[in-house]
Backbone as a ProteinNet text record, in pm:
[ID]
protein_1_A
[PRIMARY]
XXXXXXXXXXXXXXXXXXXXXXXXXXXXXXXXXXXXXXXXXXXXXXXXXXXXXXXXXXXXXXXXXXXXXXXXXXXXXXXXXXXXXXXXXXXXXXXXXXXXXXXXXXXXXXXXXXXXXXXXXXXXXXXXXXXXXXXXXX
[TERTIARY]
11564.7	11691.3	11748.3	11879.2	11945.5	11950	11936.5	11944.5	12083.6	12089.6	12217.1	12290.6	12421.6	12503.8	12487.2	12472.6	12452.2	12577.5	12561	12673.4	12691.6	12815.8	12851.5	12914.8	12911.9	12965.2	13063.5	13170.7	13264.6	13252.2	13330.2	13314.6	13335.7	13422.4	13451.3	13435.6	13367.9	13350.5	13231.5	13183.2	13084.1	13150.2	13126	13195.1	13110.2	13140.7	13082.6	13195.2	13278.1	13392	13366.8	13345	13315.2	13417.3	13467.6	13572.4	13535.2	13571.6	13560.7	13701.2	13718.2	13848.1	13849.5	13956	13972.6	14102	14090.4	14206	14219.8	14342.4	14370.9	14453.6	14423.4	14500.8	14643.5	14735.9	14876.1	14887.2	14962	14980.3	14849.5	14748	14613.7	14561.7	14601	14548.2	14397.1	14326.3	14180.3	14137	14153.9	14134.3	14023.4	13957.3	13850.4	13722.4	13676	13550.8	13439	13318.1	13205.5	13228.6	13282.3	13306.7	13413.6	13518	13623	13567.5	13483.9	13425.1	13335.3	13258.3	13173.8	13260.2	13366.6	13457.1	13527	13568.9	13631.8	13535.5	13408.7	13310.6	13298.5	13297.3	13291	13412	13529.1	13652.8	13651	13614.3	13613.3	13512.7	13397.3	13295.2	13348.7	13415.2	13472.1	13584.4	13670.7	13781.5	13728.3	13627.7	13568.6	13510.7	13435.3	13375.2	13484.1	13589.9	13699.2	13771.8	13769.1	13834.1	13733.8	13610.8	13509.9	13436.1	13444.8	13379.3	13268.7	13228.1	13120	13144.1	13124.8	13129.7	12991.2	12979.9	12850.4	12815.9	12917.7	12894.4	13023.7	13013	13130.1	13087	13172.7	13149.3	13284.8	13288.6	13416.9	13410.6	13527.3	13547.5	13658.7	13690.5	13790.4	13929	13961.5	14095.4	14096.7	13983.2	13980.8	13847.8	13848.3	13726.1	13707.7	13581.5	13543.7	13476.4	13510.7	13445.7	13402	13290.9	13246.3	13244.4	13333.1	13348.7	13331.6	13274.3	13264.8	13359.5	13453.6	13555.8	13566.3	13602.2	13615.5	13744.7	13748.8	13868.3	13983.2	13961	14064.3	14166.4	14143	14236.4	14313.1	14424.6	14497	14445	14409.5	14353.1	14451.6	14578.1	14679.4	14694	14685	14693	14576	14456.8	14338.1	14352.4	14391.7	14404.6	14509.6	14621.8	14726.5	14674	14600.5	14545.2	14442.8	14356.4	14255.6	14321.8	14420.5	14488.2	14565.5	14635.5	14713.5	14622.4	14519.1	14427.5	14353.8	14296.3	14217.8	14307.5	14429.4	14521.4	14551.4	14585.7	14619.9	14503.2	14383.2	14266.9	14218.9	14220	14177.3	14276.1	14405.7	14506.5	14493	14456.5	14437.5	14311.6	14201.3	14072.6	14058.8	14134.4	14121.6	14258.1	14336.7	14473.7	14479	14392.7	14395.3	14358.7	14255.4	14210.4	14313.4	14389.4	14485.5	14625.9	14651.7	14785.4	14838.1	14755.1	14808.7	14850.5	14799.6	14826	14938.9	14948.9	15041.9	15125.1	15253	15344.1	15398.9	15386.6	15432.8	15314.4	15339.2	15234.1	15137	15161.1	15077.9	14949.4	14853.6	14729.4	14695.3	14713.5	14682.6	14806.6	14788.2	14895.3	14934.6	15055.9	15099.5	15021.5	14972.7	14902.8	14753.1	14688.6	14543.2	14496.3	14367.6	14308.4	14204.8	14208.5	14107.9	14062.9	13932.1	13873	13771.5	13779.9	13678.6	13548.2	13438.3	13308	13221.4	13280.3	13201.5	13123.4	13172.8	13109.2	12991.4	12997.6	12891.6	12793.3	12665.9	12569.3	12604.5	12588.4	12624.8	12546.2	12424	12344.4	12407.2	12467.5	12534.4	12652.6	12730.6	12846.4	12800.5	12695.4	12642.4	12597	12525	12479.3	12597.7	12703.5	12822.1	12885.8	12900.6	12962.1	12873	12742	12649.9	12653.1	12681.8	12681	12807.4	12907.5	13030.1	12997.2	13063.6	13043.4	13089.8	13012.8	13056.8	13154.2	13240.7	13337.6	13269.9	13335.8	13279.1	13297.6
9509	9442.7	9395.8	9412.4	9374	9222.1	9170.5	9025.5	8974.5	8854.6	8793.4	8748.7	8752	8703.7	8551.9	8502.7	8359.8	8280.3	8171	8082.8	7982.8	7964.6	7864.4	7748.4	7630.1	7513.2	7438.3	7393.5	7299.4	7172	7072.8	6945.2	6956.5	7047.4	7056.2	7196.1	7286.2	7420.1	7491.2	7586.9	7680.7	7818.3	7900.5	8028.9	8134.3	8257.7	8374.1	8477.1	8464.7	8554.6	8641.9	8769.6	8863.6	8976	9013.8	9115.1	9224.1	9346.5	9460	9480.3	9460.2	9467.2	9585.1	9663.4	9777.3	9757.8	9760.7	9751.6	9883.5	9931.6	10061.1	10037.9	10113.2	10100.5	10151.4	10096.4	10136.2	10284.7	10357.7	10502.2	10580	10516.2	10575.1	10633.9	10573.1	10618.3	10598.3	10696.2	10692.3	10627.4	10496.5	10425.7	10320.5	10303.9	10203	10262.9	10204.3	10246.3	10152.2	10182.1	10093	9953.9	9947.3	9818.5	9738.7	9807	9739.2	9690.5	9771	9730.8	9608.2	9602.4	9485.1	9361.2	9375.2	9262	9220.3	9319.1	9288.4	9210.9	9250.3	9179.5	9033.5	9008	8869.7	8789.6	8850.1	8783.2	8758.6	8860.2	8849	8744	8740.3	8640.9	8499.1	8479.6	8348.3	8311.4	8407	8380.3	8347.3	8421.2	8392.3	8251.7	8216.5	8082.9	7975.7	8002.6	7907.6	7881.7	7977.6	7963.8	7922.6	7890.1	7845.4	7957.7	8078.3	8194.1	8247.7	8370.6	8433.5	8583.7	8641.8	8786.3	8839.8	8922.1	8972.6	9106.5	9188.2	9321.3	9371.1	9450	9514.2	9647.5	9745.2	9876.2	9944.6	10060.6	10126	10265.1	10323.3	10454.8	10440.3	10545.4	10531.1	10484.4	10500.1	10459.9	10352.6	10297.4	10188.5	10114.8	9993.6	9913.6	9868.5	9850.6	9797.6	9663	9565.2	9434.9	9395.6	9328.5	9265.6	9116.6	9041.9	8900	8816.8	8700.4	8600.4	8487.6	8455.7	8356.7	8253.8	8130.9	8026.6	8041.8	7985.5	7995.6	7907.5	7826	7734.4	7802	7924.1	7990.5	8100	8138.3	8253.7	8376.2	8477.3	8598	8663.6	8670.9	8730.9	8651.5	8519.5	8436	8461.2	8475.3	8504.6	8639.2	8742.5	8876.7	8875.8	8810.7	8801.9	8734.2	8625.3	8554.6	8640.7	8708.6	8795.4	8909.1	8974.1	9084.9	9038.3	8926.5	8874.2	8835.2	8757.7	8711.2	8827.1	8915.2	9025.6	9120.9	9145.9	9233.1	9176.1	9048.7	8984.2	8988.5	8954.3	8948.5	9087.5	9181.6	9318.1	9380.9	9361.1	9415.3	9352.3	9224.1	9156.4	9209	9219	9255.2	9404	9489	9634.5	9696.8	9627.1	9670.3	9810.9	9838.5	9970.3	10082	10059.2	10162.4	10188.2	10086.7	10100.7	10137.8	10130.8	10160.3	10298.5	10402.6	10533.1	10538.5	10446.2	10449.3	10356.1	10239.9	10137.4	10083.5	10071.1	10017.8	9882	9846.2	9716.9	9625.1	9514.9	9416	9447.3	9549	9573.8	9647.5	9634.6	9711.9	9763.8	9679	9714.5	9761.6	9848.5	9885.9	9762.4	9760	9646.5	9640.3	9753.1	9757	9729.4	9699.5	9683	9707.9	9724.1	9741.9	9631.5	9566.4	9466	9489.1	9489	9512.9	9402.8	9340.2	9240	9312	9245.9	9311.5	9250.2	9195.9	9132.8	9229.5	9352.3	9446.1	9521	9554.7	9633.4	9540.6	9575.1	9495.6	9499.8	9387.5	9379.5	9477.7	9506.9	9600.9	9739.3	9780.4	9910.2	9911.7	9805.2	9797.4	9787.7	9709.8	9699.6	9836.2	9912.4	10046.4	10137.6	10127.2	10207.7	10176.4	10048.9	10008.6	10049.1	10031.3	10069.9	10220.8	10299.2	10444.9	10501.7	10417.6	10466.1	10515.6	10621.4	10673.9	10570.5	10554.5	10462.3	10537.4	10464	10528.8	10608.6	10711.4	10797.1	10734.8
15167.5	15190.8	15056.8	15038.4	14914.1	14901.8	14778.1	14760.7	14794.3	14846.9	14883.1	14756.7	14765.6	14656.1	14646.6	14524.2	14501.6	14534.7	14605.9	14635.7	14522.5	14481.8	14382.8	14456.7	14397.9	14466.8	14380	14443.4	14385.2	14467.9	14437	14507.2	14658.2	14703.5	14845.9	14903.4	14831.9	14888.5	14823.3	14896	14843.3	14848.1	14748	14743.9	14675.1	14705.7	14640.2	14632.3	14530.8	14512.8	14390.4	14415.3	14308.6	14313.8	14196.4	14188.4	14088.8	14123.7	14033.2	13977.7	13848.9	13783.1	13687.1	13691.4	13600.3	13522.8	13390.4	13301.2	13226.7	13216.5	13154.4	13028.8	12923.4	12800.8	12822.9	12746.2	12754.8	12718.9	12797.3	12783.5	12799.4	12849.2	12865.3	12733.9	12622.4	12493.8	12493.4	12443.1	12438.6	12306.9	12299.5	12172.7	12178.2	12291.4	12300.9	12244.5	12136.6	12073.6	12117.3	12077.2	12108.7	12050.4	11927.8	11863.5	11938.4	11982.3	12058.8	12191.9	12255.1	12383.5	12367.5	12260.6	12234.3	12214.2	12135.9	12112.7	12242	12323.2	12451.4	12541.4	12542.9	12625.9	12582.8	12452.2	12402.3	12450.8	12438.9	12480.4	12631.5	12708.5	12854.7	12900.8	12836.8	12873.6	12848.5	12736.4	12704.2	12800.5	12834.3	12927	13066.1	13111.7	13243.7	13245.4	13143.7	13136.8	13130	13054.8	13042.2	13172.8	13262.1	13392.9	13500.8	13460.9	13556.5	13626	13571.8	13632.4	13544.8	13575.7	13501.5	13496	13378.2	13362.2	13394.9	13498.1	13541.7	13477.9	13453.7	13396.7	13335.5	13230.1	13169.1	13110.2	13125.3	13067.3	13058.4	12999.5	12991.1	12934.2	12925.5	12868.6	12765.5	12691	12584.9	12630.7	12759.8	12804.3	12912.8	12948.5	13046.8	13044.2	13100.8	13111.5	13255.9	13293.5	13424.1	13401.2	13483.3	13476.9	13616.6	13624.2	13747.4	13717.2	13784.2	13755.2	13881.3	13862.6	13968.5	13929.1	14018.5	13986.8	14098.2	14064	14165.6	14245.7	14365.6	14448.9	14401.5	14299.6	14251.6	14160.6	14120.4	14031	14103.4	14045.5	14098.1	14024.6	14099.3	14040.1	13943.6	13983.2	13895.2	13765.6	13773.5	13653.7	13560.5	13617.6	13537.2	13467.6	13543.5	13486.1	13375.4	13398.9	13297	13170.4	13186.2	13071	12997.7	13070.7	13010	12932.7	12993	12926.3	12803.3	12813.8	12701.4	12585.2	12615.4	12510.7	12446.4	12528	12471.7	12393.4	12440.7	12368.2	12229.8	12227.4	12100.1	12002.9	12048.7	11960.1	11918.1	12009.8	11975.5	11877.8	11901.5	11809.3	11671	11666.2	11537.7	11467.5	11541.4	11482.6	11449.4	11517.9	11498.8	11466.4	11388.5	11358.1	11298.3	11202.4	11137.2	11234.9	11314.1	11408.7	11518.3	11555.5	11665.3	11618.4	11489.3	11436.5	11477.4	11480.6	11522.1	11670.2	11751.4	11894.9	11937.6	11874	11920.4	11805	11827.4	11726.7	11768.7	11895.4	11945.8	11972.7	12041.2	12062.4	12177.3	12257.4	12374.9	12345	12434.9	12429.8	12569.1	12671.3	12809.2	12882.8	12978.5	13070.2	13151.3	13201.8	13283.7	13414.4	13462.1	13590.3	13572.2	13682.6	13685.3	13827.1	13843.4	13975.6	13994.3	14108.7	14141.3	14285.5	14303.8	14435	14461.4	14577	14610.4	14641.6	14612	14623.8	14731.7	14833.9	14938.7	15024.5	15040.7	15132.1	15072.5	14946.4	14883.5	14813.3	14816.6	14739.6	14591.1	14524.5	14383.3	14297.8	14334.1	14255.2	14253.5	14364.4	14370.4	14274.1	14271.8	14182.8	14037.7	14011.5	13875.2	13825.6	13909.4	13869.3	13841.2	13921.8	13901	13765.5	13734.5	13607.5	13490.7	13503.7	13397	13373	13478.3	13467.5	13404.1	13378.3	13315.6	13175.9	13135.6	12999.8	12899.8	12794.2	12688.1	12598	12529.2	12441.8	12331.6	12288.5	12182.1	12046.9
[MASK]
++++++++++++++++++++++++++++++++++++++++++++++++++++++++++++++++++++++++++++++++++++++++++++++++++++++++++++++++++++++++++++++++++++++++++

């Protein structure tokens, strides 16, 4: 039997809200390298903690990243995603300006769209294995 998802507690609720989030680079440019992915993970981990959540897993390919995040019910999911995309775009563009210059001339890094799927139905281990199995950037 699969292990149960851990319940987190706030002053007036217990929750287990886990999301599979996919972010795609603007124009689907294949510009995410291993170094960019490592830096993105640092940023995402800090943003999740700052919003009272936890980054459980992250992986990606040259044109998109997958995240498995646990977030509290006190935040708006769209607000979190917007903050994560804005912060990570700004910091990645600053830290990897030379590498990204051939791909982007404006301030953006991520596509305006994203995909988020709640993970209540599937065991977390299945989703973790899926994210771990994603090809790493070349």
